[in-house]
Short mmCIF file of C-alpha atoms in Angstrom, two decimals:
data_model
loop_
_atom_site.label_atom_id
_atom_site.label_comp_id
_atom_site.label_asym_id
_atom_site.label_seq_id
_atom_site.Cartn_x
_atom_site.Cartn_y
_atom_site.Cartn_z
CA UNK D 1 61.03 95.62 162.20
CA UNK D 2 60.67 96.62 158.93
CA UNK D 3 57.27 96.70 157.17
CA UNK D 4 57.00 93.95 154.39
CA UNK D 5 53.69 95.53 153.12
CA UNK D 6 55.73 99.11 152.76
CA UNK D 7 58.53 97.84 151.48
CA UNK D 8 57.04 96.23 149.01
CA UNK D 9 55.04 99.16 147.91
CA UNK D 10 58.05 101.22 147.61
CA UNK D 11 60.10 98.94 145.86
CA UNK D 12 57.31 98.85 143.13
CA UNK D 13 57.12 102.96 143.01
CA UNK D 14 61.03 102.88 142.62
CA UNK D 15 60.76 100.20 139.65
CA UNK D 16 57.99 102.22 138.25
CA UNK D 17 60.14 105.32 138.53
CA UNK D 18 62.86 103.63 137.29
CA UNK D 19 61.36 101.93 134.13
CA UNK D 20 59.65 105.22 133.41
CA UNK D 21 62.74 106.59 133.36
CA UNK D 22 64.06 103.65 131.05
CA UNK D 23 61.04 104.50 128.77
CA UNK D 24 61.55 107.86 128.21
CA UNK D 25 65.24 107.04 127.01
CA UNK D 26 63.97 104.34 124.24
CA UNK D 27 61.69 107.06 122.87
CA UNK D 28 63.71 110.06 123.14
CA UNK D 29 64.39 110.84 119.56
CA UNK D 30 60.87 110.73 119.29
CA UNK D 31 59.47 112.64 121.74
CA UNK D 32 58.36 115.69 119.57
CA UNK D 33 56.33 113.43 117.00
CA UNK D 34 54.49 111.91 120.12
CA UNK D 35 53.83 114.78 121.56
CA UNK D 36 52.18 116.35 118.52
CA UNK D 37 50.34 113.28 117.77
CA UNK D 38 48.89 113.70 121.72
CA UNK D 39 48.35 117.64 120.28
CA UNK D 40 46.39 116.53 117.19
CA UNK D 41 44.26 113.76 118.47
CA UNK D 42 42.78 116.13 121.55
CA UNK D 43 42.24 118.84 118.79
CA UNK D 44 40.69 116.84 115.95
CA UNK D 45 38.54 114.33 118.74
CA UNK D 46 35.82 116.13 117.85
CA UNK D 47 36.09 115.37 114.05
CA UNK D 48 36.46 112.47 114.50
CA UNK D 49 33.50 111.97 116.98
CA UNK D 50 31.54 113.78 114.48
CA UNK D 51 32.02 111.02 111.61
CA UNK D 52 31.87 108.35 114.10
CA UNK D 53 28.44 109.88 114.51
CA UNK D 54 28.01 108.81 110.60
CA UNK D 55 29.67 105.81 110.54
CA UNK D 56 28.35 104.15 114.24
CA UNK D 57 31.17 101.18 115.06
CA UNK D 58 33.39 101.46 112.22
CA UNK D 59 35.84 103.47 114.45
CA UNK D 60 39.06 102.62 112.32
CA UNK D 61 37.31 104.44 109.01
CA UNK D 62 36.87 107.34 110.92
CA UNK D 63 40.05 107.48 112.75
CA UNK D 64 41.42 107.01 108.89
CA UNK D 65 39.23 109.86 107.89
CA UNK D 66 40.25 111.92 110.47
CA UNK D 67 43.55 111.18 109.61
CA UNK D 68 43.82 111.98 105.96
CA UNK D 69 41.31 115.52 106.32
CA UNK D 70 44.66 116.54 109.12
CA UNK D 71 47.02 115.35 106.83
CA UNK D 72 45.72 117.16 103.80
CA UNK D 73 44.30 120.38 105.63
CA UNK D 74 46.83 120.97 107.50
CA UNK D 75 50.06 119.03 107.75
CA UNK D 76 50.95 119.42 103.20
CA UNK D 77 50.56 123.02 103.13
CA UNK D 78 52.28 123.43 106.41
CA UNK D 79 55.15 121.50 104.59
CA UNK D 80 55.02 123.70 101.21
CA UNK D 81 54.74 126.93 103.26
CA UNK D 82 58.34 125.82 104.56
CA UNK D 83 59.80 124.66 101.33
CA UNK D 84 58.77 128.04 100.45
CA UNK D 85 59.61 130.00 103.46
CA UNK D 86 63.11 128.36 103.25
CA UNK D 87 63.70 129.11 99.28
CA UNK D 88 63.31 132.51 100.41
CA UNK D 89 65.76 132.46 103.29
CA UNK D 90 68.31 131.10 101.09
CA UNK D 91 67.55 133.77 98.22
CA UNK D 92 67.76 136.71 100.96
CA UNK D 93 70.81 135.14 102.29
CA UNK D 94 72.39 134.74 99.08
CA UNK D 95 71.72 138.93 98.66
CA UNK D 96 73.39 140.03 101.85
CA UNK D 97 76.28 137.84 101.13
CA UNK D 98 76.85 139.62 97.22
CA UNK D 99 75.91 142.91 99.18
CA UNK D 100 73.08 143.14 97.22
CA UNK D 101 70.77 144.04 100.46
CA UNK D 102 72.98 146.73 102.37
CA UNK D 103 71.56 146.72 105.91
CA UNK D 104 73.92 149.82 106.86
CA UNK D 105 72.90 151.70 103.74
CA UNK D 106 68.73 151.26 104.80
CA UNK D 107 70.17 152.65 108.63
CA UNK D 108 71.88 155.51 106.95
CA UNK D 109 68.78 155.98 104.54
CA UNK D 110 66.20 155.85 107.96
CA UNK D 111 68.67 158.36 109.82
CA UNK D 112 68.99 161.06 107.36
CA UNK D 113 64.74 160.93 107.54
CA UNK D 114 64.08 161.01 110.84
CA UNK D 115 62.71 164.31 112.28
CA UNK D 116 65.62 166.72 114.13
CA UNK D 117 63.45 166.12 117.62
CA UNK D 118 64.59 162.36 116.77
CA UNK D 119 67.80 162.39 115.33
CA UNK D 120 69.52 165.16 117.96
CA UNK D 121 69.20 162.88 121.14
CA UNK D 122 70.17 159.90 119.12
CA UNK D 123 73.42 161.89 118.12
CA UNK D 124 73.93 163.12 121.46
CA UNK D 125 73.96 159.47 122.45
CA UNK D 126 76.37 158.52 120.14
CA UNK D 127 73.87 156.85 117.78
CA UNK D 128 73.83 159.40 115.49
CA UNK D 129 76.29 157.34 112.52
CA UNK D 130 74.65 153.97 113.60
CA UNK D 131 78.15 152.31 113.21
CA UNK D 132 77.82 149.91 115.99
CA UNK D 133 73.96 149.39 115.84
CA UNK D 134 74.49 148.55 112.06
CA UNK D 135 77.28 146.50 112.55
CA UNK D 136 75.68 144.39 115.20
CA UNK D 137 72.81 144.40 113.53
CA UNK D 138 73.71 143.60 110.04
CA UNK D 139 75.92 140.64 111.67
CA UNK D 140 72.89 139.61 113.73
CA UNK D 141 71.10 138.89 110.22
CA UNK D 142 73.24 137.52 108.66
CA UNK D 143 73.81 135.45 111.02
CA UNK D 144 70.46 134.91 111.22
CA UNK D 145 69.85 133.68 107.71
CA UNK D 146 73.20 131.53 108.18
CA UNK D 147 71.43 129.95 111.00
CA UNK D 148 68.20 129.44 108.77
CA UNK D 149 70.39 127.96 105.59
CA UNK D 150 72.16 125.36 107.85
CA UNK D 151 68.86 124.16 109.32
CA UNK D 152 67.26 123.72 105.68
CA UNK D 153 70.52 121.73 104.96
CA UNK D 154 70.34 119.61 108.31
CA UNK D 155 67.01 118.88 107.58
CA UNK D 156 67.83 117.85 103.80
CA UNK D 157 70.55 115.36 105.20
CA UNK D 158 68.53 114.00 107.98
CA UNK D 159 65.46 113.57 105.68
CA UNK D 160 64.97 109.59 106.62
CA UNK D 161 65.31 110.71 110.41
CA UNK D 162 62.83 113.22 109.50
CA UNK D 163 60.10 111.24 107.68
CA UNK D 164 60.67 107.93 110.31
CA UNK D 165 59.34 110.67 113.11
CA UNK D 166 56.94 111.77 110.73
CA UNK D 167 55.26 108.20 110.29
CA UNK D 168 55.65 107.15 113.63
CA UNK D 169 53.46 110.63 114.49
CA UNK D 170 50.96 109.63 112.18
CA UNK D 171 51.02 105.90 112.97
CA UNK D 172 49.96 107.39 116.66
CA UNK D 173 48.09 109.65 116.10
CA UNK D 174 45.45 107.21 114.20
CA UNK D 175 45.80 104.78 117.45
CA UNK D 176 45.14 107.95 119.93
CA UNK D 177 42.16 109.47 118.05
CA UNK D 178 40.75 105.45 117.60
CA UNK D 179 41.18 104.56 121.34
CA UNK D 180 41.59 107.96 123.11
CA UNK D 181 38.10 107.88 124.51
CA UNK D 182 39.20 104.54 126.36
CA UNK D 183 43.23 105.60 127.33
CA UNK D 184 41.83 108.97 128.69
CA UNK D 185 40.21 107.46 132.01
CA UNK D 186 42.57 104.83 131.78
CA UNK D 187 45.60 107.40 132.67
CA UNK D 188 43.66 108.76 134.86
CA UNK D 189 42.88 105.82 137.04
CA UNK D 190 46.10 105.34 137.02
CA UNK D 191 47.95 108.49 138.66
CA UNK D 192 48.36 108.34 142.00
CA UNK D 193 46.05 111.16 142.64
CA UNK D 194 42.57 111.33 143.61
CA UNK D 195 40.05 111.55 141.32
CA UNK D 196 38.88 114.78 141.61
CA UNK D 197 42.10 116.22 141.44
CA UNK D 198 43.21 113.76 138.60
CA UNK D 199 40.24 115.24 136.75
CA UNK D 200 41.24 118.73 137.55
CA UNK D 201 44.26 118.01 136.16
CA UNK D 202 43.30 116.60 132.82
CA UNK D 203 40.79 119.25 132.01
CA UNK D 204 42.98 121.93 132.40
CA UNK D 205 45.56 119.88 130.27
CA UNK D 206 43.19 119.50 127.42
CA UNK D 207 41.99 123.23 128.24
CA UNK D 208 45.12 124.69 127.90
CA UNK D 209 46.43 122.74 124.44
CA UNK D 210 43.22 123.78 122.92
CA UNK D 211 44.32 127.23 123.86
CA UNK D 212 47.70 127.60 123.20
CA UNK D 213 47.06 125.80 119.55
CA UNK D 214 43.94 127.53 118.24
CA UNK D 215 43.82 130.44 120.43
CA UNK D 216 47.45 131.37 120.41
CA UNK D 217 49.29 129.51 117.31
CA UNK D 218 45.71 129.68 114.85
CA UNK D 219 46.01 133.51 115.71
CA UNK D 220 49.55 133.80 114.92
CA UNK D 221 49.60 132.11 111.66
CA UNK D 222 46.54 134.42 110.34
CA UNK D 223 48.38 137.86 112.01
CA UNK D 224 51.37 136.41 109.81
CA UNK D 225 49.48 135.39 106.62
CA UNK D 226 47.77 138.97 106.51
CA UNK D 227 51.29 140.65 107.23
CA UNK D 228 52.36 138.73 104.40
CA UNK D 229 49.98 139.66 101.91
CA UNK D 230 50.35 143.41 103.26
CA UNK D 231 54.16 142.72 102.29
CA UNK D 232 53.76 141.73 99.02
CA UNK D 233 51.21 143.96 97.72
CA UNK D 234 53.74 147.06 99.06
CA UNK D 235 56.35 145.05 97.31
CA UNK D 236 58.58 144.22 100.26
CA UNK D 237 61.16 141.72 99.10
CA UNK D 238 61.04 137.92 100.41
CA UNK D 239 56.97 138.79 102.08
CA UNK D 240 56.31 134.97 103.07
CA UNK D 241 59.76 134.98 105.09
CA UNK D 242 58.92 138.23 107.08
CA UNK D 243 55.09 137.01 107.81
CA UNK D 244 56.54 133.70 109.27
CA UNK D 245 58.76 136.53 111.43
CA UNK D 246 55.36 138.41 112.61
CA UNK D 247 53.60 134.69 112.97
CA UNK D 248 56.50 133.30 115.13
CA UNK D 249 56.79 137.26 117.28
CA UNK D 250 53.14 136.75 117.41
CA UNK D 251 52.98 134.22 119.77
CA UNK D 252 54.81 136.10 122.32
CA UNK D 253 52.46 138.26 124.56
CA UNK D 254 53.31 141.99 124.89
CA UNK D 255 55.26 141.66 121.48
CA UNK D 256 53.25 141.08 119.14
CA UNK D 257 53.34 141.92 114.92
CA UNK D 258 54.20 145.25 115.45
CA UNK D 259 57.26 144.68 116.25
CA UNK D 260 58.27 143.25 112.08
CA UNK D 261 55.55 145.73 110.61
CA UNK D 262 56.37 148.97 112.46
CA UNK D 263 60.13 148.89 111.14
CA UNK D 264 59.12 147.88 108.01
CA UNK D 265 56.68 150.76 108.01
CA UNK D 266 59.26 153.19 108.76
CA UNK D 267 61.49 152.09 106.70
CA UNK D 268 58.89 152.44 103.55
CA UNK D 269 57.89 156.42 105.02
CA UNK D 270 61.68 157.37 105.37
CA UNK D 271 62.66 155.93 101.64
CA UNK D 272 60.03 158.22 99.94
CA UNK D 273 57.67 155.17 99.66
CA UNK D 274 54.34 157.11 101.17
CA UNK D 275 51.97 154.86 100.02
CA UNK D 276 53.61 151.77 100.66
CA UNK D 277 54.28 152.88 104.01
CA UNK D 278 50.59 154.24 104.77
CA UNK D 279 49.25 150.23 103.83
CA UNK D 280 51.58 149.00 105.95
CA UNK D 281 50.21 150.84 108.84
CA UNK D 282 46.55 150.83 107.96
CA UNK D 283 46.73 146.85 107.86
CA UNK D 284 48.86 146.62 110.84
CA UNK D 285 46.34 148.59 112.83
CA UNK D 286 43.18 147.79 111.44
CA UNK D 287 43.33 144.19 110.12
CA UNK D 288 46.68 142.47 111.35
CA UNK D 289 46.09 144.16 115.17
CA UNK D 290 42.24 142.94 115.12
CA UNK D 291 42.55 140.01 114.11
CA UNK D 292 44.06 138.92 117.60
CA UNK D 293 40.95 140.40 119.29
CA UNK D 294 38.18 139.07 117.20
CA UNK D 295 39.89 135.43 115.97
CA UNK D 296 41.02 134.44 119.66
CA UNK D 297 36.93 134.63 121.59
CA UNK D 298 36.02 133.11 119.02
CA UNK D 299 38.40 130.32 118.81
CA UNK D 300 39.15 129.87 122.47
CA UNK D 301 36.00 131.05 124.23
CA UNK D 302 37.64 130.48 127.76
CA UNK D 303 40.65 131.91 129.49
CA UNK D 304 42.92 129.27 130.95
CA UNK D 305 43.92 131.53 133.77
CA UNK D 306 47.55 132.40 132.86
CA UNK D 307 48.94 135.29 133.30
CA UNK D 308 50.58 136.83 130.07
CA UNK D 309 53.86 137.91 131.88
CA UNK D 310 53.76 134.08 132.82
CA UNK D 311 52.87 133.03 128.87
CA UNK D 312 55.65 134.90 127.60
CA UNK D 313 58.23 133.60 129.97
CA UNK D 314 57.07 129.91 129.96
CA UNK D 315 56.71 130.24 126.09
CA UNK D 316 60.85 131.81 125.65
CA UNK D 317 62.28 129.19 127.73
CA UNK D 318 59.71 126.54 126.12
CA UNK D 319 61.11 127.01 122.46
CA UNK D 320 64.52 127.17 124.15
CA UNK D 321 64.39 124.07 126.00
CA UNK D 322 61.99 121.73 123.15
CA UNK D 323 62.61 123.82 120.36
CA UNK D 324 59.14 124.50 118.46
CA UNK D 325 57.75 122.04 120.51
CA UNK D 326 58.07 124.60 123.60
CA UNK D 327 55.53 127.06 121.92
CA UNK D 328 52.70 124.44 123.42
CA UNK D 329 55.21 122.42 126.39
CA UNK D 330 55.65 126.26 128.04
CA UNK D 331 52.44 127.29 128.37
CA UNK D 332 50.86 124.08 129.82
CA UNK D 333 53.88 123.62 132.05
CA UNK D 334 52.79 126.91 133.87
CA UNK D 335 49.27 126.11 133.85
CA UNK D 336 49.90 122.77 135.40
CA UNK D 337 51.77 124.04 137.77
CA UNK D 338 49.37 127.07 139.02
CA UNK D 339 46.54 124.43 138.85
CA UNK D 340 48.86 121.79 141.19
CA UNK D 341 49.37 124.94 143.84
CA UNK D 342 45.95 126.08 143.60
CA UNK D 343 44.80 122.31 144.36
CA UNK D 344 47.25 122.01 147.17
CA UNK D 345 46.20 125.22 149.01
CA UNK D 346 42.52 124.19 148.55
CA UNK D 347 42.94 121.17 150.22
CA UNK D 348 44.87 122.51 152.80
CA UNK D 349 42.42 125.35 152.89
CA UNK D 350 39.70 122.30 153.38
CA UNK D 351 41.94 120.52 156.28
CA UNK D 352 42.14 123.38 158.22
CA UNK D 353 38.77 124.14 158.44
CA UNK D 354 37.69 120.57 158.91
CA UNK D 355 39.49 120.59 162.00
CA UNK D 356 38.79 123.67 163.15
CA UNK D 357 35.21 124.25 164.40
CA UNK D 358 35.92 127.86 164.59
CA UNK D 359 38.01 128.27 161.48
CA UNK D 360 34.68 126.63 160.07
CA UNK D 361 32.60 129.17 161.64
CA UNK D 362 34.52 132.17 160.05
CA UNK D 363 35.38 131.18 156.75
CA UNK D 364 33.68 132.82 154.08
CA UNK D 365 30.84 131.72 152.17
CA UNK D 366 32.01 129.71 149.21
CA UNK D 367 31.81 130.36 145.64
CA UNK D 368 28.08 130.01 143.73
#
């Protein structure tokens, strides 16, 4: 005979499954603006706690506060830095196409400068003309600056799509930072999890987008803002759209700035451009490659227990999967899941020494 009581309870975990399901379809188009508004509110609680302080029971000012100090601190110039970035895409773009900006001819010019202890193997290995790594490579830009000049048109016709996901993030954004102190234990009380764990879980959830925005994205955009002011005092054409190229590179581990500065370097040295050249590498080293080290303790002041390997995998396939969205989904994915095994293998850990007297005898001391 069939158990009403468990029937029951599974036909209510199938609807909820089901209507979950249903949920995440309605709001599909908008899950990037919700999840950035989640993003924001956990990064700017403690703003807003802090003129709550100041204004005790008047929580909609603050949230409003709070609000307009993200909106003009962060989210206009964030805005003109694109309108910026992508008038220079479409200038550099515009160059390559005239033939204005010879990719092959800067090769050729790098080549012919290289040391003999440099250029001989390259020859020997058939890289010695550059004809297919220039071709490829030229193509790869331009293609590349195609790619850039049909997003800035995309997001010139979808512009109402655009600024209807922009006001529903804002909208919920003000309603998370007003009420997030009260929908915080509320999700948690309502996973199907036990509370420990559940709070496990949410700390390292919170941990981790604190970590990945001002430890790992804060970081970037400085290592890209000081690569493009190193760019545009040694004159390098287009210097905002190569420093959003070291910002974006510097969120990958084990990649890092160097990789847009160090060519860029070269290229200066083998031209005849000394000076140029020697800035380049004196900023890259000494201000853009510290900055990571001194910026991130400071900004972080925990490790969330990732390993980079992981970070740089989880962060790839995160913009590949949710687009820019992925630079924060990635990371947190992986942590969430290395906190959900570690859990699990604790617990089990736990069992089997529970029921085991002499298990329990032998196990080591725990943790202080």
């Amino acid at each position: 005979m069939i158990d009403k009581r468990r029937l029951e309870s599974g036909g209510l975990i199938l609807f909820l499954v089901l209507i979950s399901v249903a949920l995440l379809l309605v709001v599909s188009s908008f899950i990037g603006a919700l999840l950035w508004s989640v993003l924001a509110a956990i990064l700017f609680q403690s703003l807003f706690r802090w003129l709550l302080a100041r204004w005790p029971g008047r929580r909609n000012l603050a949230a409003a506060a709070t609000l307009l100090i993200i909106l003009v601190a962060v989210i206009l110039p964030a805005l003109a830095i694109t309108g910026m970035v992508v008038d220079q895409s479409a200038g550099v773009y515009a160059k390559v196409q005239s033939g204005q900006i010879d990719f092959a001819r800067y090769f050729d010019q790098v080549h012919d400068a290289l040391p003999d202890w440099v250029r001989h193997p390259l020859d020997r290995a058939g890289l010695g003309s550059f004809d297919l790594a220039q071709a490829r490579i030229a193509q790869g830009l331009r293609s590349s600056f195609q790619s850039i000049a049909a997003q800035a048109l995309s997001i010139g016709r979808n512009a109402a799509a655009f600024l209807l996901a922009f006001g529903v993030g804002l909208y919920v954004t003000f309603f998370l930072l007003r009420d997030g102190e009260r929908l915080a234990p509320a999700v948690r009380d309502a996973l199907p999890l036990e509370r420990s764990v559940a709070d496990r879980l949410l700390g390292k959830f919170v941990s981790v987008v604190r970590a990945t925005i001002k430890g790992s994205v804060v970081v970037a955009l400085v290592q890209g803002a000081l690569g493009a002011i190193t760019f545009w005092i040694v004159g390098v054409p287009a210097a905002l759209l190569w420093g959003l190229l070291m910002a974006l590179v510097a969120l990958l581990p084990a990649v890092g700035p160097a990789i847009v500065w160090v060519p860029v370097a070269i290229y200066l040295l083998a031209t005849g451009a000394v000076w140029q050249g020697v800035v380049v590498i004196v900023s890259g080293v000494a201000v853009i490659g510290l900055a990571d080290n001194i910026l991130r303790p400071i900004l972080v002041g925990r490790d969330t227990g990732i390993p980079d390997w992981l970070v740089l995998v989880t962060t790839l396939g995160g913009i590949e999967v949710a687009g820019l969205s992925g630079i924060v989904v990635g990371p947190l994915v992986a942590a969430l899941f290395i906190a959900g095994w570690q859990i699990l293998t604790e617990e089990r850990q736990g069992r089997r020494v529970d029921g085991d007297p002499d298990a329990a005898a032998n196990a080591p001391p725990a943790a202080t």
